[in-house]
Short mmCIF file of N, CA, C and O in Angstrom, two decimals:
data_model
loop_
_atom_site.label_atom_id
_atom_site.label_comp_id
_atom_site.label_asym_id
_atom_site.label_seq_id
_atom_site.Cartn_x
_atom_site.Cartn_y
_atom_site.Cartn_z
N PHE U 1 -13.65 -103.84 -0.20
CA PHE U 1 -14.94 -102.72 -0.60
C PHE U 1 -14.56 -101.61 -0.52
O PHE U 1 -14.15 -100.55 -0.05
N ASN U 2 -14.57 -101.66 -1.67
CA ASN U 2 -14.34 -99.86 -3.41
C ASN U 2 -15.30 -99.12 -2.95
O ASN U 2 -16.68 -100.16 -3.99
N LYS U 3 -15.61 -98.03 -3.01
CA LYS U 3 -16.49 -97.67 -2.80
C LYS U 3 -16.25 -96.90 -5.31
O LYS U 3 -15.89 -96.20 -4.73
N PRO U 4 -17.86 -97.32 -5.21
CA PRO U 4 -18.09 -96.78 -7.01
C PRO U 4 -17.63 -94.96 -6.36
O PRO U 4 -17.88 -94.12 -5.97
N LYS U 5 -16.99 -94.98 -7.85
CA LYS U 5 -16.59 -93.34 -7.91
C LYS U 5 -17.53 -92.43 -7.41
O LYS U 5 -17.60 -91.04 -7.02
N LEU U 6 -19.74 -92.79 -8.62
CA LEU U 6 -20.20 -91.58 -8.45
C LEU U 6 -20.77 -91.57 -7.25
O LEU U 6 -20.96 -90.18 -6.62
N GLN U 7 -20.06 -92.39 -6.53
CA GLN U 7 -20.87 -92.65 -4.69
C GLN U 7 -19.47 -91.48 -4.39
O GLN U 7 -20.57 -90.44 -3.72
N ASP U 8 -18.49 -90.90 -4.54
CA ASP U 8 -17.44 -90.72 -4.04
C ASP U 8 -17.87 -89.40 -4.63
O ASP U 8 -17.95 -88.38 -3.95
N ASP U 9 -18.22 -88.54 -5.41
CA ASP U 9 -18.14 -87.54 -6.74
C ASP U 9 -19.76 -86.95 -5.51
O ASP U 9 -19.55 -85.92 -5.76
N THR U 10 -20.68 -87.57 -5.24
CA THR U 10 -21.88 -87.52 -5.16
C THR U 10 -21.93 -86.62 -3.99
O THR U 10 -22.14 -86.31 -3.06
N ILE U 11 -20.96 -87.68 -2.99
CA ILE U 11 -20.28 -87.07 -1.41
C ILE U 11 -20.03 -86.09 -1.38
O ILE U 11 -20.10 -85.02 -1.06
N GLN U 12 -18.78 -85.41 -1.98
CA GLN U 12 -17.80 -83.45 -2.64
C GLN U 12 -19.25 -83.11 -2.93
O GLN U 12 -19.13 -81.89 -2.66
N ASN U 13 -20.17 -83.61 -4.06
CA ASN U 13 -20.94 -82.26 -4.76
C ASN U 13 -21.56 -82.23 -3.42
O ASN U 13 -22.12 -81.08 -3.00
N ILE U 14 -22.13 -82.76 -2.90
CA ILE U 14 -23.55 -82.68 -0.93
C ILE U 14 -22.77 -81.70 -0.54
O ILE U 14 -22.68 -80.56 0.35
N ASN U 15 -21.28 -81.55 0.20
CA ASN U 15 -20.27 -80.77 0.97
C ASN U 15 -20.02 -79.94 0.24
O ASN U 15 -19.88 -79.46 0.97
N LYS U 16 -19.37 -79.86 -0.37
CA LYS U 16 -19.85 -78.20 -1.55
C LYS U 16 -21.60 -77.29 -1.25
O LYS U 16 -20.56 -76.63 -1.15
N PHE U 17 -22.14 -77.99 -1.36
CA PHE U 17 -23.45 -77.71 -1.84
C PHE U 17 -23.41 -76.83 -0.07
O PHE U 17 -24.26 -75.63 -0.22
N PHE U 18 -22.92 -78.67 1.07
CA PHE U 18 -23.44 -77.02 2.32
C PHE U 18 -22.73 -76.29 2.02
O PHE U 18 -22.46 -75.52 3.75
N LYS U 19 -21.30 -76.40 2.64
CA LYS U 19 -20.20 -75.15 2.40
C LYS U 19 -20.77 -73.76 1.49
O LYS U 19 -20.49 -72.98 2.34
N PHE U 20 -20.68 -73.76 0.65
CA PHE U 20 -21.44 -72.78 0.01
C PHE U 20 -23.08 -72.18 0.27
O PHE U 20 -22.73 -71.38 0.35
N ILE U 21 -23.88 -72.75 1.46
CA ILE U 21 -24.86 -72.50 2.20
C ILE U 21 -24.56 -71.66 3.23
O ILE U 21 -25.09 -70.79 3.79
N GLU U 22 -23.59 -72.43 3.92
CA GLU U 22 -22.88 -71.58 5.01
C GLU U 22 -22.21 -70.71 4.66
O GLU U 22 -22.11 -70.02 5.45
N THR U 23 -21.29 -70.43 3.55
CA THR U 23 -20.28 -69.14 3.38
C THR U 23 -22.03 -68.14 2.84
O THR U 23 -21.75 -67.16 3.00
N CYS U 24 -23.25 -68.85 2.66
CA CYS U 24 -23.96 -68.30 1.86
C CYS U 24 -24.53 -66.81 3.25
O CYS U 24 -25.46 -66.06 2.76
N PHE U 25 -24.84 -68.23 4.19
CA PHE U 25 -25.85 -67.45 5.73
C PHE U 25 -24.36 -66.98 6.41
O PHE U 25 -24.47 -66.98 7.55
N SER U 26 -23.13 -66.91 6.53
CA SER U 26 -22.65 -66.48 7.46
C SER U 26 -22.89 -65.23 7.78
O SER U 26 -22.34 -64.83 8.95
N ASN U 27 -22.96 -64.50 7.29
CA ASN U 27 -23.77 -62.78 7.24
C ASN U 27 -25.19 -62.67 6.72
O ASN U 27 -25.55 -62.10 6.01
N PRO U 28 -26.76 -63.09 7.84
CA PRO U 28 -27.64 -64.06 6.47
C PRO U 28 -28.62 -61.99 7.06
O PRO U 28 -29.17 -62.21 5.32
N ARG U 29 -27.93 -60.96 6.67
CA ARG U 29 -28.69 -59.85 6.56
C ARG U 29 -28.13 -58.91 6.12
O ARG U 29 -27.93 -58.21 5.36
N LYS U 30 -26.66 -59.66 5.23
CA LYS U 30 -25.08 -58.78 4.27
C LYS U 30 -26.46 -59.35 3.08
O LYS U 30 -26.70 -60.12 3.45
N GLN U 31 -26.34 -58.53 1.70
CA GLN U 31 -27.05 -58.89 0.89
C GLN U 31 -25.68 -60.27 0.46
O GLN U 31 -24.90 -60.05 1.06
N ILE U 32 -26.40 -60.80 -1.01
CA ILE U 32 -25.52 -62.61 -1.28
C ILE U 32 -24.68 -62.09 -1.89
O ILE U 32 -23.23 -62.35 -1.66
N HIS U 33 -24.00 -60.69 -2.51
CA HIS U 33 -22.84 -60.51 -3.02
C HIS U 33 -22.04 -60.18 -2.30
O HIS U 33 -20.72 -60.82 -2.50
N ASN U 34 -22.78 -59.84 -1.25
CA ASN U 34 -21.36 -60.04 0.10
C ASN U 34 -21.18 -60.38 0.56
O ASN U 34 -19.39 -61.08 1.38
N ASN U 35 -21.97 -61.65 1.30
CA ASN U 35 -21.71 -63.27 1.73
C ASN U 35 -20.64 -64.00 0.70
O ASN U 35 -20.22 -65.15 0.80
N LEU U 36 -20.44 -64.04 -0.60
CA LEU U 36 -19.90 -64.57 -1.84
C LEU U 36 -18.98 -63.60 -2.08
O LEU U 36 -18.59 -65.21 -2.96
N LYS U 37 -18.42 -62.89 -1.51
CA LYS U 37 -17.20 -62.24 -2.00
C LYS U 37 -15.60 -63.82 -1.56
O LYS U 37 -14.93 -63.57 -2.76
N PRO U 38 -15.26 -64.38 -0.53
CA PRO U 38 -14.43 -65.13 -0.69
C PRO U 38 -14.78 -66.15 -1.75
O PRO U 38 -14.04 -67.24 -1.73
N LEU U 39 -15.40 -66.56 -2.03
CA LEU U 39 -16.15 -67.75 -3.04
C LEU U 39 -16.03 -66.74 -4.93
O LEU U 39 -15.22 -67.48 -5.76
N ILE U 40 -16.30 -66.09 -5.00
CA ILE U 40 -16.50 -65.53 -6.52
C ILE U 40 -15.90 -64.11 -6.72
O ILE U 40 -16.11 -63.20 -5.91
N LYS U 41 -14.93 -64.38 -7.57
CA LYS U 41 -14.13 -63.16 -7.17
C LYS U 41 -15.41 -61.53 -8.24
O LYS U 41 -16.79 -61.86 -8.52
N ALA U 42 -15.13 -60.01 -7.54
CA ALA U 42 -16.18 -59.47 -8.11
C ALA U 42 -16.27 -59.59 -9.01
O ALA U 42 -17.76 -58.74 -10.21
N GLU U 43 -15.60 -59.15 -9.81
CA GLU U 43 -16.22 -58.94 -11.79
C GLU U 43 -16.85 -60.46 -12.20
O GLU U 43 -17.20 -60.62 -13.39
N ASN U 44 -16.77 -61.03 -11.57
CA ASN U 44 -17.77 -62.54 -12.40
C ASN U 44 -18.90 -62.51 -11.63
O ASN U 44 -19.67 -63.84 -12.08
N MET U 45 -19.28 -61.64 -10.44
CA MET U 45 -20.62 -61.82 -9.50
C MET U 45 -21.87 -61.75 -9.82
O MET U 45 -22.32 -62.65 -9.97
N GLU U 46 -21.74 -60.39 -10.68
CA GLU U 46 -22.51 -59.89 -11.30
C GLU U 46 -23.09 -61.12 -12.44
O GLU U 46 -24.43 -61.14 -12.37
N THR U 47 -22.44 -61.90 -13.30
CA THR U 47 -22.90 -62.82 -14.39
C THR U 47 -23.16 -63.67 -13.26
O THR U 47 -23.95 -64.12 -14.08
N ILE U 48 -22.59 -64.48 -12.06
CA ILE U 48 -23.35 -65.78 -12.11
C ILE U 48 -24.84 -65.39 -11.23
O ILE U 48 -25.55 -66.14 -11.93
N LEU U 49 -24.67 -64.09 -10.88
CA LEU U 49 -25.90 -63.76 -9.76
C LEU U 49 -26.69 -63.80 -11.12
O LEU U 49 -28.83 -64.01 -11.00
N GLU U 50 -27.14 -63.59 -12.06
CA GLU U 50 -27.82 -62.52 -13.14
C GLU U 50 -28.11 -64.00 -14.19
O GLU U 50 -29.31 -63.98 -14.21
N LYS U 51 -27.21 -64.84 -13.92
CA LYS U 51 -26.98 -66.77 -15.05
C LYS U 51 -28.84 -67.13 -13.73
O LYS U 51 -28.88 -68.26 -14.13
N SER U 52 -28.13 -66.77 -12.31
CA SER U 52 -29.16 -67.74 -11.40
C SER U 52 -30.34 -66.81 -11.69
O SER U 52 -30.89 -67.25 -10.62
N ASN U 53 -30.52 -65.46 -12.19
CA ASN U 53 -32.02 -64.96 -11.90
C ASN U 53 -32.12 -64.23 -9.97
O ASN U 53 -32.76 -64.26 -9.85
N ILE U 54 -31.21 -64.19 -10.09
CA ILE U 54 -31.06 -63.28 -8.43
C ILE U 54 -30.42 -61.89 -8.25
O ILE U 54 -29.78 -61.71 -9.51
N PRO U 55 -31.33 -61.22 -8.05
CA PRO U 55 -31.15 -59.43 -7.76
C PRO U 55 -29.93 -59.31 -7.21
O PRO U 55 -29.59 -60.02 -5.84
N THR U 56 -29.23 -58.84 -7.50
CA THR U 56 -26.92 -58.52 -6.14
C THR U 56 -27.93 -57.70 -4.70
O THR U 56 -27.33 -58.29 -4.36
N THR U 57 -29.00 -57.18 -4.63
CA THR U 57 -28.97 -56.62 -3.68
C THR U 57 -30.12 -57.65 -2.88
O THR U 57 -30.42 -57.62 -1.77
N ALA U 58 -30.50 -58.73 -3.13
CA ALA U 58 -31.11 -60.14 -2.42
C ALA U 58 -30.21 -60.29 -0.86
O ALA U 58 -28.99 -60.32 -1.14
N ARG U 59 -31.10 -60.92 0.01
CA ARG U 59 -30.35 -61.53 0.77
C ARG U 59 -30.70 -62.86 0.96
O ARG U 59 -31.53 -63.66 0.27
N PRO U 60 -29.66 -63.73 1.51
CA PRO U 60 -29.79 -65.18 1.17
C PRO U 60 -31.22 -65.70 3.04
O PRO U 60 -31.69 -66.28 2.36
N GLU U 61 -31.51 -65.12 3.33
CA GLU U 61 -32.77 -65.18 4.22
C GLU U 61 -34.12 -65.04 3.36
O GLU U 61 -35.23 -65.51 4.08
N ASN U 62 -33.78 -64.26 2.18
CA ASN U 62 -35.41 -64.22 1.33
C ASN U 62 -35.13 -64.75 -0.75
O ASN U 62 -36.22 -64.85 -1.08
N LEU U 63 -34.11 -65.97 -0.36
CA LEU U 63 -33.91 -66.94 -1.63
C LEU U 63 -34.25 -68.01 -1.06
O LEU U 63 -34.32 -68.70 0.39
N SER U 64 -34.65 -69.05 -1.93
CA SER U 64 -35.62 -70.30 -2.32
C SER U 64 -34.15 -71.09 -1.78
O SER U 64 -33.47 -71.15 -2.80
N LEU U 65 -34.82 -72.73 -1.29
CA LEU U 65 -33.75 -73.78 -1.49
C LEU U 65 -33.27 -73.95 -3.39
O LEU U 65 -32.19 -73.91 -3.43
N GLN U 66 -34.01 -73.73 -4.66
CA GLN U 66 -34.36 -73.19 -5.56
C GLN U 66 -33.09 -73.02 -6.39
O GLN U 66 -32.25 -72.67 -6.90
N ASP U 67 -33.27 -71.17 -5.78
CA ASP U 67 -32.36 -70.19 -5.44
C ASP U 67 -31.35 -70.83 -5.42
O ASP U 67 -29.99 -70.75 -6.30
N PHE U 68 -30.91 -71.04 -4.55
CA PHE U 68 -29.81 -71.47 -3.92
C PHE U 68 -28.92 -72.22 -5.01
O PHE U 68 -27.78 -73.14 -5.02
N GLU U 69 -30.10 -73.61 -5.24
CA GLU U 69 -29.68 -74.62 -5.87
C GLU U 69 -29.07 -74.42 -7.81
O GLU U 69 -27.96 -74.25 -7.74
N ASN U 70 -29.38 -73.29 -7.87
CA ASN U 70 -29.37 -72.47 -9.69
C ASN U 70 -28.01 -71.68 -9.44
O ASN U 70 -27.07 -71.33 -10.22
N MET U 71 -28.00 -70.91 -8.31
CA MET U 71 -26.65 -69.97 -7.69
C MET U 71 -25.57 -71.93 -8.06
O MET U 71 -24.18 -70.94 -7.87
N PHE U 72 -25.64 -72.23 -6.81
CA PHE U 72 -24.23 -73.31 -7.53
C PHE U 72 -23.59 -73.96 -8.00
O PHE U 72 -23.13 -74.26 -8.42
N THR U 73 -25.23 -74.00 -8.80
CA THR U 73 -24.91 -74.77 -10.48
C THR U 73 -23.73 -74.05 -11.52
O THR U 73 -23.52 -74.13 -12.62
N ASN U 74 -24.48 -72.64 -11.35
CA ASN U 74 -24.14 -71.26 -12.35
C ASN U 74 -22.63 -71.39 -11.47
O ASN U 74 -21.98 -71.01 -12.37
N LEU U 75 -22.66 -70.83 -10.56
CA LEU U 75 -20.94 -71.17 -10.21
C LEU U 75 -20.26 -72.47 -10.67
O LEU U 75 -18.75 -72.04 -11.08
N ASN U 76 -20.79 -73.28 -10.21
CA ASN U 76 -19.88 -74.40 -10.80
C ASN U 76 -19.11 -74.52 -12.29
O ASN U 76 -18.24 -75.17 -12.86
N ILE U 77 -20.73 -74.26 -13.35
CA ILE U 77 -20.43 -74.37 -14.57
C ILE U 77 -19.68 -73.04 -15.34
O ILE U 77 -18.57 -73.12 -15.50
N TYR U 78 -19.82 -71.52 -14.68
CA TYR U 78 -18.68 -70.60 -14.42
C TYR U 78 -17.73 -70.67 -14.23
O TYR U 78 -16.47 -70.47 -15.20
N THR U 79 -16.99 -71.61 -12.77
CA THR U 79 -15.88 -71.63 -13.02
C THR U 79 -15.45 -73.14 -13.37
O THR U 79 -14.02 -73.07 -14.10
N LEU U 80 -15.67 -73.83 -14.48
CA LEU U 80 -15.10 -74.96 -14.70
C LEU U 80 -15.00 -74.35 -16.42
O LEU U 80 -13.74 -74.71 -17.22
N GLN U 81 -15.33 -73.58 -16.89
CA GLN U 81 -15.95 -72.26 -18.47
C GLN U 81 -14.63 -71.47 -18.35
O GLN U 81 -14.03 -71.09 -19.35
N ASN U 82 -14.46 -71.88 -17.20
CA ASN U 82 -13.00 -70.70 -16.96
C ASN U 82 -12.04 -70.41 -16.77
O ASN U 82 -11.21 -69.69 -16.04
N HIS U 83 -11.95 -71.82 -16.74
CA HIS U 83 -10.41 -72.26 -15.85
C HIS U 83 -9.54 -73.22 -17.22
O HIS U 83 -10.31 -73.73 -18.29
#
């Protein structure tokens, strides 16, 4: 039995999203841009947060699930467009 590729891709995306959330909450009292430094280059941070309608001074504890989804989506889009 072989798993369909779509199933594998979906599982990988879910795992990536959970890793992203873990990184966002690595230091919950720090501003989101500080927590995302391991994932996003400083020069790209403002663009991704701006496209997600997230202020750079936001803290992860004050963001909604939709905010995290928007950031994750914009991070993936930005990464694909710039590679």
